[in-house]
């Protein structure tokens, strides 16, 4: 369905508030900026800010909804003959090779990372997001394999596959903070992905192959 005028205005307002807040966080640091200051800068009320963002951390991680189901979405969308781990490795390679902003390969990402590093509340939220990513992946693996509730294998596999994603994102963050060029980092991370794949056991690499009996 086409987006209505009311929905579009709400989306635009939400995005504007988030953009204003992010700019202030990058300039002054997360802890130094209050919600009241963000509301004033965005020319809205404090209540309006909280209507869109229940917590201050939500203003910074406003796009986390697309992240928490990323791995589960990749696994569910894999073609016949491809395993869960192979799907995530392939998707990551494609994102990295394309020098995609979705994996942090973008000028200015270093400023974003520094804000997180300097704010305990944001580091805590990032950890919670990582747990949600892994939990959604485990749920997808259980559904895809028909595993019983007491079967720990989907949980263990989700941990291994989430480690792949987390390791890549951590390296990208570390290298971008050094002020390096995204394309240069991209080339190195592609090699890293090959090394990561070599470290995974055959059991992980062959788990949840779509179409396998």
Short mmCIF file of C-alpha atoms in Angstrom, two decimals:
data_model
loop_
_atom_site.label_atom_id
_atom_site.label_comp_id
_atom_site.label_asym_id
_atom_site.label_seq_id
_atom_site.Cartn_x
_atom_site.Cartn_y
_atom_site.Cartn_z
CA UNK A 1 0.00 0.00 0.00
CA UNK A 2 1.14 3.54 -0.76
CA UNK A 3 2.31 5.59 2.18
CA UNK A 4 -0.34 8.11 3.27
CA UNK A 5 0.36 11.77 3.94
CA UNK A 6 0.05 11.33 7.72
CA UNK A 7 2.43 8.37 7.75
CA UNK A 8 4.94 10.19 5.53
CA UNK A 9 4.92 13.25 7.78
CA UNK A 10 5.45 11.08 10.86
CA UNK A 11 8.33 9.26 9.18
CA UNK A 12 9.91 12.54 8.09
CA UNK A 13 9.55 14.05 11.57
CA UNK A 14 11.08 10.96 13.15
CA UNK A 15 14.00 11.03 10.72
CA UNK A 16 14.56 14.74 11.27
CA UNK A 17 14.67 14.39 15.04
CA UNK A 18 17.08 11.48 14.72
CA UNK A 19 19.34 13.37 12.32
CA UNK A 20 19.44 16.41 14.60
CA UNK A 21 20.22 14.23 17.61
CA UNK A 22 22.95 12.27 15.83
CA UNK A 23 24.64 15.47 14.71
CA UNK A 24 24.64 16.75 18.29
CA UNK A 25 25.94 13.46 19.65
CA UNK A 26 28.81 13.39 17.16
CA UNK A 27 29.71 16.99 17.92
CA UNK A 28 29.46 16.93 21.71
CA UNK A 29 29.23 13.30 22.81
CA UNK A 30 26.21 11.24 23.83
CA UNK A 31 26.28 11.99 27.56
CA UNK A 32 26.74 15.74 27.07
CA UNK A 33 23.48 16.16 25.12
CA UNK A 34 20.07 16.14 26.81
CA UNK A 35 16.75 15.18 25.28
CA UNK A 36 15.50 18.68 26.07
CA UNK A 37 18.33 20.16 24.00
CA UNK A 38 17.52 17.83 21.12
CA UNK A 39 13.85 18.80 21.26
CA UNK A 40 14.77 22.48 21.23
CA UNK A 41 17.16 22.06 18.29
CA UNK A 42 14.56 20.08 16.33
CA UNK A 43 11.83 22.60 17.25
CA UNK A 44 9.56 19.97 18.80
CA UNK A 45 8.46 19.22 22.36
CA UNK A 46 10.23 16.79 24.65
CA UNK A 47 7.07 14.69 24.64
CA UNK A 48 7.23 14.50 20.85
CA UNK A 49 10.78 13.19 21.02
CA UNK A 50 9.75 10.49 23.49
CA UNK A 51 6.72 9.61 21.38
CA UNK A 52 9.09 8.60 18.60
CA UNK A 53 12.03 7.43 20.71
CA UNK A 54 11.19 5.84 24.09
CA UNK A 55 14.82 6.09 25.26
CA UNK A 56 17.69 8.45 24.50
CA UNK A 57 19.71 5.53 23.12
CA UNK A 58 16.99 4.96 20.50
CA UNK A 59 17.83 8.34 18.99
CA UNK A 60 21.33 7.11 18.22
CA UNK A 61 20.47 3.57 17.17
CA UNK A 62 17.43 4.65 15.17
CA UNK A 63 18.14 2.17 12.39
CA UNK A 64 18.72 -0.84 14.62
CA UNK A 65 15.40 -2.40 13.57
CA UNK A 66 16.98 -3.30 10.25
CA UNK A 67 19.98 -4.80 12.02
CA UNK A 68 18.38 -7.09 14.58
CA UNK A 69 16.85 -9.37 11.95
CA UNK A 70 19.68 -9.09 9.41
CA UNK A 71 21.21 -12.53 9.92
CA UNK A 72 17.83 -14.25 10.29
CA UNK A 73 16.68 -12.57 7.08
CA UNK A 74 19.78 -13.69 5.21
CA UNK A 75 19.33 -17.26 6.39
CA UNK A 76 15.64 -17.37 5.49
CA UNK A 77 16.40 -15.97 2.04
CA UNK A 78 19.17 -18.40 1.11
CA UNK A 79 18.77 -20.46 -2.08
CA UNK A 80 18.50 -24.24 -2.32
CA UNK A 81 21.75 -26.04 -1.57
CA UNK A 82 23.18 -23.28 0.60
CA UNK A 83 23.78 -23.62 4.33
CA UNK A 84 23.00 -21.00 6.96
CA UNK A 85 26.65 -20.09 7.54
CA UNK A 86 27.37 -19.98 3.80
CA UNK A 87 24.45 -17.60 3.32
CA UNK A 88 25.78 -15.19 5.94
CA UNK A 89 29.33 -15.39 4.55
CA UNK A 90 28.03 -14.73 1.03
CA UNK A 91 25.88 -11.77 2.10
CA UNK A 92 28.74 -10.27 4.09
CA UNK A 93 31.13 -10.65 1.18
CA UNK A 94 28.65 -8.92 -1.12
CA UNK A 95 28.19 -6.03 1.32
CA UNK A 96 31.92 -5.64 1.89
CA UNK A 97 32.80 -5.93 -1.80
CA UNK A 98 30.21 -3.27 -2.60
CA UNK A 99 31.77 -1.00 0.06
CA UNK A 100 28.33 -0.74 1.60
CA UNK A 101 27.40 1.82 4.28
CA UNK A 102 25.33 -0.96 5.86
CA UNK A 103 28.53 -2.51 7.20
CA UNK A 104 30.16 0.78 8.15
CA UNK A 105 32.23 1.26 5.00
CA UNK A 106 31.41 4.93 4.66
CA UNK A 107 33.26 8.19 5.32
CA UNK A 108 32.26 9.54 8.72
CA UNK A 109 31.63 6.13 10.28
CA UNK A 110 34.59 6.69 12.58
CA UNK A 111 32.75 9.56 14.28
CA UNK A 112 29.77 7.29 14.86
CA UNK A 113 31.98 4.61 16.43
CA UNK A 114 33.77 7.09 18.68
CA UNK A 115 30.47 8.26 20.14
CA UNK A 116 29.69 4.66 21.09
CA UNK A 117 33.13 4.05 22.56
CA UNK A 118 32.81 7.08 24.83
CA UNK A 119 29.30 6.31 26.13
CA UNK A 120 28.70 3.30 28.43
CA UNK A 121 24.94 3.47 27.78
CA UNK A 122 25.50 3.08 24.04
CA UNK A 123 27.96 0.23 24.50
CA UNK A 124 25.39 -1.51 26.66
CA UNK A 125 22.67 -0.98 24.06
CA UNK A 126 24.97 -2.28 21.32
CA UNK A 127 25.54 -5.44 23.36
CA UNK A 128 21.77 -5.85 23.75
CA UNK A 129 21.29 -5.44 20.00
CA UNK A 130 23.91 -8.14 19.37
CA UNK A 131 22.02 -10.49 21.70
CA UNK A 132 18.80 -9.77 19.83
CA UNK A 133 20.53 -10.45 16.50
CA UNK A 134 21.69 -13.83 17.77
CA UNK A 135 18.30 -14.62 19.30
CA UNK A 136 16.48 -13.90 16.05
CA UNK A 137 19.00 -16.02 14.17
CA UNK A 138 18.50 -18.92 16.58
CA UNK A 139 14.74 -18.67 16.08
CA UNK A 140 15.19 -18.77 12.31
CA UNK A 141 17.50 -21.79 12.55
CA UNK A 142 14.99 -23.65 14.72
CA UNK A 143 12.23 -22.96 12.24
CA UNK A 144 14.39 -23.89 9.25
CA UNK A 145 15.60 -27.18 10.74
CA UNK A 146 12.51 -28.16 12.74
CA UNK A 147 14.64 -28.51 15.87
CA UNK A 148 12.92 -29.44 19.10
CA UNK A 149 12.64 -26.89 21.90
CA UNK A 150 15.24 -28.67 24.00
CA UNK A 151 17.75 -28.99 21.18
CA UNK A 152 20.75 -26.76 21.89
CA UNK A 153 22.29 -27.08 18.43
CA UNK A 154 20.47 -24.07 16.89
CA UNK A 155 21.65 -21.94 19.81
CA UNK A 156 25.25 -23.11 19.38
CA UNK A 157 25.13 -22.58 15.62
CA UNK A 158 23.60 -19.14 16.01
CA UNK A 159 26.50 -18.24 18.29
CA UNK A 160 29.06 -19.37 15.72
CA UNK A 161 27.38 -17.57 12.83
CA UNK A 162 26.78 -14.40 14.86
CA UNK A 163 30.49 -14.47 15.75
CA UNK A 164 31.30 -14.25 12.04
CA UNK A 165 29.17 -11.14 11.65
CA UNK A 166 30.36 -9.56 14.88
CA UNK A 167 34.02 -10.14 14.06
CA UNK A 168 33.69 -8.50 10.66
CA UNK A 169 31.85 -5.50 12.07
CA UNK A 170 34.40 -5.11 14.87
CA UNK A 171 37.33 -5.09 12.44
CA UNK A 172 35.61 -2.59 10.16
CA UNK A 173 34.91 -0.31 13.12
CA UNK A 174 38.49 -0.57 14.36
CA UNK A 175 40.02 0.20 10.97
CA UNK A 176 37.62 3.01 10.10
CA UNK A 177 38.40 4.74 13.41
CA UNK A 178 42.00 4.90 12.21
CA UNK A 179 40.82 7.18 9.42
CA UNK A 180 41.39 4.68 6.64
CA UNK A 181 39.64 4.70 3.26
CA UNK A 182 36.55 2.47 3.00
CA UNK A 183 37.75 0.74 -0.17
CA UNK A 184 41.09 -0.10 1.39
CA UNK A 185 39.38 -1.58 4.43
CA UNK A 186 36.99 -3.46 2.13
CA UNK A 187 39.85 -5.27 0.39
CA UNK A 188 41.37 -6.38 3.69
CA UNK A 189 38.06 -7.55 5.13
CA UNK A 190 37.42 -9.72 2.08
CA UNK A 191 40.66 -11.55 2.91
CA UNK A 192 39.59 -11.72 6.55
CA UNK A 193 36.33 -13.39 5.54
CA UNK A 194 38.30 -16.15 3.83
CA UNK A 195 40.30 -16.64 7.03
CA UNK A 196 37.11 -16.72 9.10
CA UNK A 197 35.58 -19.35 6.83
CA UNK A 198 38.72 -21.48 7.23
CA UNK A 199 38.26 -21.36 11.00
CA UNK A 200 34.70 -22.68 10.90
CA UNK A 201 34.22 -26.43 11.23
CA UNK A 202 32.57 -28.48 8.50
CA UNK A 203 29.65 -29.06 10.88
CA UNK A 204 29.00 -25.33 11.05
CA UNK A 205 29.54 -24.77 7.33
CA UNK A 206 27.15 -27.62 6.43
CA UNK A 207 24.43 -26.87 8.98
CA UNK A 208 20.90 -26.13 7.76
CA UNK A 209 21.53 -26.65 4.04
CA UNK A 210 18.32 -25.68 2.30
CA UNK A 211 16.71 -28.59 0.52
CA UNK A 212 18.85 -31.22 2.21
CA UNK A 213 17.02 -34.28 3.42
#
